[in-house]
Tab-separated table of C-alpha atoms in Angstrom:
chain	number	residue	atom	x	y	z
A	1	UNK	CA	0.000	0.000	0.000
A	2	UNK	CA	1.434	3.430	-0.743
A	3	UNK	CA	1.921	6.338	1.442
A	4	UNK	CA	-1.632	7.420	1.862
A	5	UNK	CA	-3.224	8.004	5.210
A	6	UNK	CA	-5.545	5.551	6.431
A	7	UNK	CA	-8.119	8.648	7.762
A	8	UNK	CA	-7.689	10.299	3.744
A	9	UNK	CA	-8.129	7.032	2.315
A	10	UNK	CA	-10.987	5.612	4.345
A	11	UNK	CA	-12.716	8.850	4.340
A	12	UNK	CA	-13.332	8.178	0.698
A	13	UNK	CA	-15.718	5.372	1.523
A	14	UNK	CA	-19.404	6.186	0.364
A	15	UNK	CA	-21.643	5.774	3.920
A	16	UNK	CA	-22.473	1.886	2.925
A	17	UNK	CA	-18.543	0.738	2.631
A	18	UNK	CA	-18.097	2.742	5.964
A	19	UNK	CA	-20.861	1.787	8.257
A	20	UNK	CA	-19.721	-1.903	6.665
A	21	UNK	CA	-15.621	-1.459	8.039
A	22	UNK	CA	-17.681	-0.029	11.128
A	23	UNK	CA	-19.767	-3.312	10.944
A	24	UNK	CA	-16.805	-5.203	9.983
A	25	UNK	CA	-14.861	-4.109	12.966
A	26	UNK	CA	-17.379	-5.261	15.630
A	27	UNK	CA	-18.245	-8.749	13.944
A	28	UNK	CA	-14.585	-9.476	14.179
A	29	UNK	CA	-14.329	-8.757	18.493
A	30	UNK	CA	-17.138	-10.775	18.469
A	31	UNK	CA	-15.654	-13.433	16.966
A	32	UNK	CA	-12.672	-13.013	18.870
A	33	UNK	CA	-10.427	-12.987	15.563
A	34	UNK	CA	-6.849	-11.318	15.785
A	35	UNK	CA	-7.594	-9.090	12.770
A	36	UNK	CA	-10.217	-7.195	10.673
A	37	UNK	CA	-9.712	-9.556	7.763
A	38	UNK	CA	-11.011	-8.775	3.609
A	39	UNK	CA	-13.965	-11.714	4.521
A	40	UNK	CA	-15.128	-9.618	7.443
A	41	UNK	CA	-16.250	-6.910	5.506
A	42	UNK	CA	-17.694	-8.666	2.217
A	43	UNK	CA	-19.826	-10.876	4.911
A	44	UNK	CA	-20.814	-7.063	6.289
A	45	UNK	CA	-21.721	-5.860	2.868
A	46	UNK	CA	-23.842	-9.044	1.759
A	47	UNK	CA	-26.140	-8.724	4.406
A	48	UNK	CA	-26.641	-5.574	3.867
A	49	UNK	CA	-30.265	-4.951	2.233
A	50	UNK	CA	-28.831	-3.381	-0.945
A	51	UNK	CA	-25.795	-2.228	-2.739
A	52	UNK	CA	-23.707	-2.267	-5.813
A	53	UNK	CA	-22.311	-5.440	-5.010
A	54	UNK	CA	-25.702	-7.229	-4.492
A	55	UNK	CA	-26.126	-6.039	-8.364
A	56	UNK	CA	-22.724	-7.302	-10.150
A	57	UNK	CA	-23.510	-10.531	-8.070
A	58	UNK	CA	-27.308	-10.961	-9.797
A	59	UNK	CA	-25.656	-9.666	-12.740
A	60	UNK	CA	-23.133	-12.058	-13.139
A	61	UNK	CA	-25.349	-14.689	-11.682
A	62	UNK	CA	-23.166	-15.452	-8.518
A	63	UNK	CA	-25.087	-18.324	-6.480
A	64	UNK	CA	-25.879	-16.211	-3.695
A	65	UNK	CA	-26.109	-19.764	-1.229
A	66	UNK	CA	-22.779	-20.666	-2.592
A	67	UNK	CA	-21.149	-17.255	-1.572
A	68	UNK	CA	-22.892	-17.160	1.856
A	69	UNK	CA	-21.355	-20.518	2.337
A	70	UNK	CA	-18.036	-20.090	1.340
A	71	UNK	CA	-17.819	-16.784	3.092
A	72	UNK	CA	-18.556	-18.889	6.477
A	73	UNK	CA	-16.405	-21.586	5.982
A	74	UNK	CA	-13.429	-18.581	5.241
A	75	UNK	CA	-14.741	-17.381	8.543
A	76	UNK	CA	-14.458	-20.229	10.321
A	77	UNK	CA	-10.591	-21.088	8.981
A	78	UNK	CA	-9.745	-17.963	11.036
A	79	UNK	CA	-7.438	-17.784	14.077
A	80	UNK	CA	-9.782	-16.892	17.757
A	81	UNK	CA	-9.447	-16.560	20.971
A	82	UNK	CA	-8.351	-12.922	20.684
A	83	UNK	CA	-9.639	-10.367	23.402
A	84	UNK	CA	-8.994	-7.046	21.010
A	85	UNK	CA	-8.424	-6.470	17.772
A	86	UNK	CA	-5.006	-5.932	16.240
A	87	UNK	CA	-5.069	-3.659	13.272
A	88	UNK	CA	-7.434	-3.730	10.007
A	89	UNK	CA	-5.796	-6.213	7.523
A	90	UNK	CA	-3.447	-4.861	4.753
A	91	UNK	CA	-5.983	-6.354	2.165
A	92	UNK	CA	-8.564	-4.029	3.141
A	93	UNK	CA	-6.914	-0.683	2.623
A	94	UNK	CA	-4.943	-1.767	-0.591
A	95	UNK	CA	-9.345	-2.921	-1.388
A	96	UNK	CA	-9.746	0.627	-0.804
A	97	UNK	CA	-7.075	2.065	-2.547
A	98	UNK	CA	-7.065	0.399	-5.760
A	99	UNK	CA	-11.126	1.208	-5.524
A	100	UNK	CA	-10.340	5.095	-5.363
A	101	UNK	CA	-8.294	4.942	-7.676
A	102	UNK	CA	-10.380	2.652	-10.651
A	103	UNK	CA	-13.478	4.826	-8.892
A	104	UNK	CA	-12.043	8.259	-9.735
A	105	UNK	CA	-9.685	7.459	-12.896
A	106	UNK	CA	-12.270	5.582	-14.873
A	107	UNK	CA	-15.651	6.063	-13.387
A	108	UNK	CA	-14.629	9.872	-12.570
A	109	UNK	CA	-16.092	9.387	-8.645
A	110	UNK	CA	-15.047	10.880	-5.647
A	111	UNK	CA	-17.026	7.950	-3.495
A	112	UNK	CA	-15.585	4.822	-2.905
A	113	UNK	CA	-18.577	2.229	-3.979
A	114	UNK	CA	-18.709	-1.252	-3.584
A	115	UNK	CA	-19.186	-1.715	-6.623
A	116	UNK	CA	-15.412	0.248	-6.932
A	117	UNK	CA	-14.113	-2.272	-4.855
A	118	UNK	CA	-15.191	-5.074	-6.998
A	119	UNK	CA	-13.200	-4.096	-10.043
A	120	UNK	CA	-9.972	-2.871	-8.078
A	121	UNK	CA	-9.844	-6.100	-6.828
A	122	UNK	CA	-10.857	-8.142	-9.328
A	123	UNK	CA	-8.565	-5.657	-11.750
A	124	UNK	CA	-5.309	-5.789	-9.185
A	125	UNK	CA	-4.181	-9.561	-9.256
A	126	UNK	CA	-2.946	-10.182	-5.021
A	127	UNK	CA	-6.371	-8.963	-4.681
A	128	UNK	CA	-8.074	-11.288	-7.114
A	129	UNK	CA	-6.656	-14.204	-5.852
A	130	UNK	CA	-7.729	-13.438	-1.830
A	131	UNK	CA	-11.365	-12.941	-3.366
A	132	UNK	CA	-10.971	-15.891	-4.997
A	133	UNK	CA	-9.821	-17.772	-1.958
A	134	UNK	CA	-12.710	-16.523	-0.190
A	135	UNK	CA	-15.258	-17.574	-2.763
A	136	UNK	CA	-14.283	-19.127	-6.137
A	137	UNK	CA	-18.122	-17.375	-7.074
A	138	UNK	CA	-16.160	-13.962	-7.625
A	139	UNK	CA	-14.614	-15.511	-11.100
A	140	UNK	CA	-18.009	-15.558	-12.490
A	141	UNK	CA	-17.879	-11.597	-12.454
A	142	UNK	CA	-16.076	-10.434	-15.822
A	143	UNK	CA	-14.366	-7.348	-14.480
A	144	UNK	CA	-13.798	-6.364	-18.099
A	145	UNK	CA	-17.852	-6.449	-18.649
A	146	UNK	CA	-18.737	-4.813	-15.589
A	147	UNK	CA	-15.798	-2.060	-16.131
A	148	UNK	CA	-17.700	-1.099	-19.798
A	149	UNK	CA	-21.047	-1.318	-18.681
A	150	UNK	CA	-21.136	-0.326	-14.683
A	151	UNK	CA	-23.687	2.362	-15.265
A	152	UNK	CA	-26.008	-0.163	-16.187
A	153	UNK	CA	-24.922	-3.074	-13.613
A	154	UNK	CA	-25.375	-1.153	-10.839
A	155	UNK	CA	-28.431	1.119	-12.231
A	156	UNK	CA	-30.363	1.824	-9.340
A	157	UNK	CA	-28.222	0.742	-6.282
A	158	UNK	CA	-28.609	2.823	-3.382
A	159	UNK	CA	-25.521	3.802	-3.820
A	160	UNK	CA	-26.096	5.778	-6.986
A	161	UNK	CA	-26.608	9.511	-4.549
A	162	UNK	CA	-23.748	8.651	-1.726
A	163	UNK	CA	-20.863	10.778	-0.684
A	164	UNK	CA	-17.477	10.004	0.802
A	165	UNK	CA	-17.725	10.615	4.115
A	166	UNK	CA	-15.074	13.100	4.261
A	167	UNK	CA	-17.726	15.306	3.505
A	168	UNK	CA	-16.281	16.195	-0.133
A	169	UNK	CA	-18.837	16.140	-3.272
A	170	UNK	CA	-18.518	17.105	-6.745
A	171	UNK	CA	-18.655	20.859	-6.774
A	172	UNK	CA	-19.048	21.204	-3.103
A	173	UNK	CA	-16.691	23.302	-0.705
A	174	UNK	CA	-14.284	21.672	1.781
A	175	UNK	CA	-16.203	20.880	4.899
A	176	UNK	CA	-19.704	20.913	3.226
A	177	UNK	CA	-22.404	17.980	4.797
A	178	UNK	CA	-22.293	15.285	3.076
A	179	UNK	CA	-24.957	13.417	5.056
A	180	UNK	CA	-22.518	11.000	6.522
A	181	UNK	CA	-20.408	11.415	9.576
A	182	UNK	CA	-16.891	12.105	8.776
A	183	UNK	CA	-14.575	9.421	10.457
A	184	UNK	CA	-12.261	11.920	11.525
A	185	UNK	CA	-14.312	14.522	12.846
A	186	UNK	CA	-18.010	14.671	14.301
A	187	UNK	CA	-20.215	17.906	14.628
A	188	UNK	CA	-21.814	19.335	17.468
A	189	UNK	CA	-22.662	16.270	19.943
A	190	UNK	CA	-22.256	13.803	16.917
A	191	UNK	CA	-19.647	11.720	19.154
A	192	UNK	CA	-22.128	11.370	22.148
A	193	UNK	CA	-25.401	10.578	19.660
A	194	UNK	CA	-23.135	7.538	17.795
A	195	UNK	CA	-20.785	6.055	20.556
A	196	UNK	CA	-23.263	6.521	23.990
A	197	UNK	CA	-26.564	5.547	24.796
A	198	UNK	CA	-28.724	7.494	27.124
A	199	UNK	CA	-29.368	4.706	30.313
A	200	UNK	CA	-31.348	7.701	31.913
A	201	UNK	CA	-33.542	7.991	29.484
A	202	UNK	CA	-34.251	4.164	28.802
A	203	UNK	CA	-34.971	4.407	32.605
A	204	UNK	CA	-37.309	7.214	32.077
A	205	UNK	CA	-38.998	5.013	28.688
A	206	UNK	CA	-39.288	2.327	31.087
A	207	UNK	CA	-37.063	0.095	28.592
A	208	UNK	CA	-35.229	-1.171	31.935
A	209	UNK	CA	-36.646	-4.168	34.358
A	210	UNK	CA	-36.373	-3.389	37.824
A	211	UNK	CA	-33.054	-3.973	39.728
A	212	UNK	CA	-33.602	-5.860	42.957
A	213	UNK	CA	-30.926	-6.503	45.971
A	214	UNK	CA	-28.321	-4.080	44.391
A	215	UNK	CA	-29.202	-1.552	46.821
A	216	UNK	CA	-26.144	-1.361	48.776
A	217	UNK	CA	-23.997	-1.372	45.717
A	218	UNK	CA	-26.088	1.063	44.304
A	219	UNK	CA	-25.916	3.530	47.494
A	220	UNK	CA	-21.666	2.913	47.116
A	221	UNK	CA	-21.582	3.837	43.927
A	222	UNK	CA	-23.449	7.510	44.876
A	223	UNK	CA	-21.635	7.743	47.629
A	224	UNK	CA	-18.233	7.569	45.521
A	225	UNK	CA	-19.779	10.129	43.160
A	226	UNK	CA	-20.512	12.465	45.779
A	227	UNK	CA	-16.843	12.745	46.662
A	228	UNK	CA	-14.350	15.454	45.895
A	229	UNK	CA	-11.446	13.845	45.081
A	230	UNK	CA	-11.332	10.148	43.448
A	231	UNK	CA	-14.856	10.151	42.617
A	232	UNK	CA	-15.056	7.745	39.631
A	233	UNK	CA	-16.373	4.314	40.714
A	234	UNK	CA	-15.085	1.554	39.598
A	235	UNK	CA	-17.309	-1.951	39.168
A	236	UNK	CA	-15.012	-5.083	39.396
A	237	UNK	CA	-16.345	-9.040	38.895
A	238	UNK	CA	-16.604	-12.016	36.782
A	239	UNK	CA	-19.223	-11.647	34.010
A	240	UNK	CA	-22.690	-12.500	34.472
A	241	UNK	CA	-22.299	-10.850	38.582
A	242	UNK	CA	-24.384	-7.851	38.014
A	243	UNK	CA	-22.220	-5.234	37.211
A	244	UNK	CA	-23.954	-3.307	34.247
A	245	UNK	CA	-27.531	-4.413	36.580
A	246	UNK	CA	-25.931	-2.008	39.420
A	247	UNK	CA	-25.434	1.325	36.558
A	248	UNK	CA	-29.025	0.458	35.961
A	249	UNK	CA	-30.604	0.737	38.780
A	250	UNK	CA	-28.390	3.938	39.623
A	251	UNK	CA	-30.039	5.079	36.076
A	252	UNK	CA	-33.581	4.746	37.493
A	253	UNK	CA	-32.366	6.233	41.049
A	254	UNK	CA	-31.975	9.181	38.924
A	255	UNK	CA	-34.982	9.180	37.073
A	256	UNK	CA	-37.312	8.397	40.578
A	257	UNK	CA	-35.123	12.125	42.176
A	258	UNK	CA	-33.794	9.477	44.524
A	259	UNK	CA	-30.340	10.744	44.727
A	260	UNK	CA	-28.689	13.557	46.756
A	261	UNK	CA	-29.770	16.969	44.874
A	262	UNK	CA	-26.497	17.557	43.124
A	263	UNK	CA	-27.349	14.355	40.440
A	264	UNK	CA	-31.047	14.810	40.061
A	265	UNK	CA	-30.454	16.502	36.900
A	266	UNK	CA	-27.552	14.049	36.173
A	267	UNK	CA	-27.701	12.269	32.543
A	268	UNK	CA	-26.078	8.775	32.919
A	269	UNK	CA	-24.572	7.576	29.158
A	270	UNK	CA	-22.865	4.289	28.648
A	271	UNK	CA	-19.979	4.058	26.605
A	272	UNK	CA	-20.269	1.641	23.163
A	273	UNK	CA	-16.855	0.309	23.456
A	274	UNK	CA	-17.793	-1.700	20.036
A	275	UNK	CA	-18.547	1.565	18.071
A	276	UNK	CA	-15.991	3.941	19.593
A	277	UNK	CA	-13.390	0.861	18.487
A	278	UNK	CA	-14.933	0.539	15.155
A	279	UNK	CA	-12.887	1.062	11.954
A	280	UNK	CA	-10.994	3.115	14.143
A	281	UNK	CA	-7.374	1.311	13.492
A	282	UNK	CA	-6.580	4.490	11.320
A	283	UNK	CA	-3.725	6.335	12.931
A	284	UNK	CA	-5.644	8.934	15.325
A	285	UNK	CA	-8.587	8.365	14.875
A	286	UNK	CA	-9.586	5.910	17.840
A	287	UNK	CA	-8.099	9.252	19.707
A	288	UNK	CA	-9.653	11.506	18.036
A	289	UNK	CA	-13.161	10.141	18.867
A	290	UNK	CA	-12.611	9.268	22.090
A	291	UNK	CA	-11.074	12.639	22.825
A	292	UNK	CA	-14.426	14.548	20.783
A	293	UNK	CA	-16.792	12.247	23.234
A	294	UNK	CA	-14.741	13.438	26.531
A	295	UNK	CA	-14.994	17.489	25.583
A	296	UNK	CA	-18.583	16.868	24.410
A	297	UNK	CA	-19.400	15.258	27.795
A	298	UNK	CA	-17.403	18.543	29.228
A	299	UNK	CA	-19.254	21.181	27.339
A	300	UNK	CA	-22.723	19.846	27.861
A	301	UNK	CA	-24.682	22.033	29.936
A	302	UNK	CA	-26.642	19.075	31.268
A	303	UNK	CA	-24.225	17.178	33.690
A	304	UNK	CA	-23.176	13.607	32.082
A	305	UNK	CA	-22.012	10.727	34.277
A	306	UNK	CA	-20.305	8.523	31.530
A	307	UNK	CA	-20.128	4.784	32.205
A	308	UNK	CA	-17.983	2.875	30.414
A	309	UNK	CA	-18.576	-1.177	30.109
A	310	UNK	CA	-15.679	-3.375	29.724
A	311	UNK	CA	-13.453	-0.467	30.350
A	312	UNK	CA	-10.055	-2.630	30.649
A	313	UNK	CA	-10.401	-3.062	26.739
A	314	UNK	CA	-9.824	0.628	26.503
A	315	UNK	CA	-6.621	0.142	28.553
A	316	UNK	CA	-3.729	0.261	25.724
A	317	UNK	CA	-6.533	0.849	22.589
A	318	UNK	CA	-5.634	3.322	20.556
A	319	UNK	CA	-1.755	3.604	21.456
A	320	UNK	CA	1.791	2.281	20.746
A	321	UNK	CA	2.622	-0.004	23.096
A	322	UNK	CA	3.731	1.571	26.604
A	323	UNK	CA	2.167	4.697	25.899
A	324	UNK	CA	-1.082	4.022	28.342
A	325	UNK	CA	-4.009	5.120	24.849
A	326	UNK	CA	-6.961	5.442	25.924
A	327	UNK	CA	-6.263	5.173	29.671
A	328	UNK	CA	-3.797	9.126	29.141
A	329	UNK	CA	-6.583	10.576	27.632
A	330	UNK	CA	-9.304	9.502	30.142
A	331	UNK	CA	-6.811	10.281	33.483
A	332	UNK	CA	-7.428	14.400	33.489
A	333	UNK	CA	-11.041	13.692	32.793
C-alpha cells in the first residue's frame, strides 16, 4: 500500500462501505479474531439490504447460497481466541485504494462504492486471488464487462446519490455535509449521539426491568460520586455478577429524584466500546473520537455521568505499546 493516510483514504468510503468497516470491525471482536480480515467486511456488505455489489452478483449470476457458504467456511478457517483487535488487515486498505483509484480514474467518482471495490480487486491480481480464496463465485464476475457497462450493472443501487464521508462532493466546498459522519471529525454532539446511549432515558422510557438486591452497591456507587477527590467508581467481577444491573438501577435512582440533589439533573450515558473501536485502526482516529466524546461530555450544559462497560479493553486501545491510549486521555477527565 502506498503512502496514503488511512483517515484520507478511508474517508473516501461512500456511507455503505463505511458503516460496513464499522460493521466489519465489531463482527470481528465478536468473533474473537486477531484481525479485521477482507472476509469480514464482504460478509458485512452481503447482508446488507442493498448495494452495488448485491447487483454485479445478480448480474453475473453469482449463487448467492454458494457465496454465503463459502464466506462462512473462510470465517471459520480464522485464528480466535483474541480479546482485542489488532489492526485492520493490509488487504482491506490496498481494497480501498485500488477502488479510489479505478473509482475516480475511470468512473470519474469521488465515493468509494462497492461496486469500486469489486473491479480494483478483481482488476489488481494479489487482490483477485484473496477474493478468490474466499469464494471461487467472484470468477463468475467479468471485471472487463462490468468495467464497460457499470452504469447499467449497478443502475439503481442505493448507492447511486452517496458521498465520501469526508464530507467532499462534486462541486461542493471543503467541509460541506455530506450526510454522513466524517470518520475523523463529528459535529456538534455527533460523538455522544453515535458512541453513547442514554441509560437515563431508557430508565425514564421504562425500557429497563427493575433492579432488585443491588441496593447497597447502588448507594456505594453515589456515595463515591458524591466525593471530591477520586470520585469515579469503579465496578469489578466475573461476568454475568451484576455489574452493568448495578449502573441500571443507579439510572432509574436518577430518574425516581432518589439521589442527593447535586445528580437529580444528572444524565447517565454508557460508553459503546464496540462503536468507539470501530474502523478506528486508522492512525488517530480511535483518539480523536474518544477525545471529541470526553470534551462533548465537558461542554454539555446538562451534567453527564459517563459509564464505560468493559473499560479494561480501553486500557492500551488506541496507542503504541507503553504509551497508556486510551487510559492518558481519560486520566485528566
Amino acid at each position: 500500500m502506498s503512502e496514503i493516510s488511512r483517515v484520507a483514504l478511508f474517508g473516501k468510503l461512500n456511507s455503505l462501505g463505511y458503516k460496513a468497516i464499522e460493521g466489519a470491525t465489531v463482527f470481528c471482536k465478536l468473533r474473537g479474531n486477531p484481525y479485521v480480515e477482507l472476509v469480514h467486511w464482504i460478509q458485512q456488505i452481503v447482508n446488507t439490504q442493498d448495494s452495488d455489489l448485491h447487483r454485479i452478483l445478480r448480474h453475473y449470476e453469482v449463487n448467492p447460497s454458494r457465496l454465503a457458504a463459502d464466506i462462512t467456511a473462510a470465517l471459520d478457517q480464522l485464528p480466535r481466541g483474541s480479546t482485542s483487535i489488532s489492526d485492520l488487515s493490509e488487504q482491506i486498505s490496498d481494497l480501498v485504494e485500488r477502488g479510489w483509484v479505478y473509482g475516480s480514474l475511470m468512473f470519474g467518482e469521488v465515493q468509494v462504492r462497492t461496486g469500486h471495490l469489486v473491479v480494483g480487486g478483481l482488476k489488481t491480481g494479489r487482490l483477485r486471488n484473496a477474493l478468490l480464496q474466499i469464494s471461487k463465485e467472484f470468477d463468475k464476475v467479468k471485471v472487463e464487462d462490468l468495467s464497460d457497462h457499470f452504469a447499467q450493472v449497478v443502475s439503481g443501487s442505493p448507492e447511486d446519490n452517496q458521498a465520501p464521508t469526508d464530507g467532499f462532493t462534486a462541486g461542493a466546498e471543503p467541509g460541506e455535509a455530506s450526510g454522513a459522519v466524517a470518520p475523523a471529525a463529528m459535529g456538534k454532539q455527533e460523538a455522544l449521539k453515535q458512541f453513547t446511549v442514554d441509560l437515563t432515558d431508557q430508565a425514564r422510557s421504562g425500557k429497563m426491568d427493575p433492579i432488585v438486591g443491588r441496593d447497597e452497591e447502588i448507594r456505594q456507587v453515589i456515595d463515591i460520586l458524591m466525593r471530591r477527590r477520586q470520585n469515579n467508581p469503579i465496578l469489578t467481577g466475573e461476568a454475568g455478577v451484576g455489574k452493568t444491573a448495578v449502573v441500571e438501577g443507579f439510572a432509574q435512582r436518577i430518574v425516581a429524584g432518589d439521589v442527593p440533589p447535586s445528580l437529580v439533573d444528572v444524565s447517565l450515558k454508557t460508553l459503546d466500546v464496540g462503536l468507539l473501536q470501530a474502523g478506528a485502526s486508522m492512525k488517530g482516529e480511535f483518539e480523536n473520537r474518544l477525545r471529541q466524546v470526553i470534551e462533548e461530555v465537558q461542554s454539555t450544559p446538562k451534567p453527564i455521568i459517563l459509564f464505560i462497560d468493559e473499560a479494561n479493553t480501553l486500557v492500551g486501545a488506541g496507542g503504541a505499546a507503553g504509551s497508556g491510549g486510551a487510559a492518558k486521555l481519560l486520566k485528566p477527565a
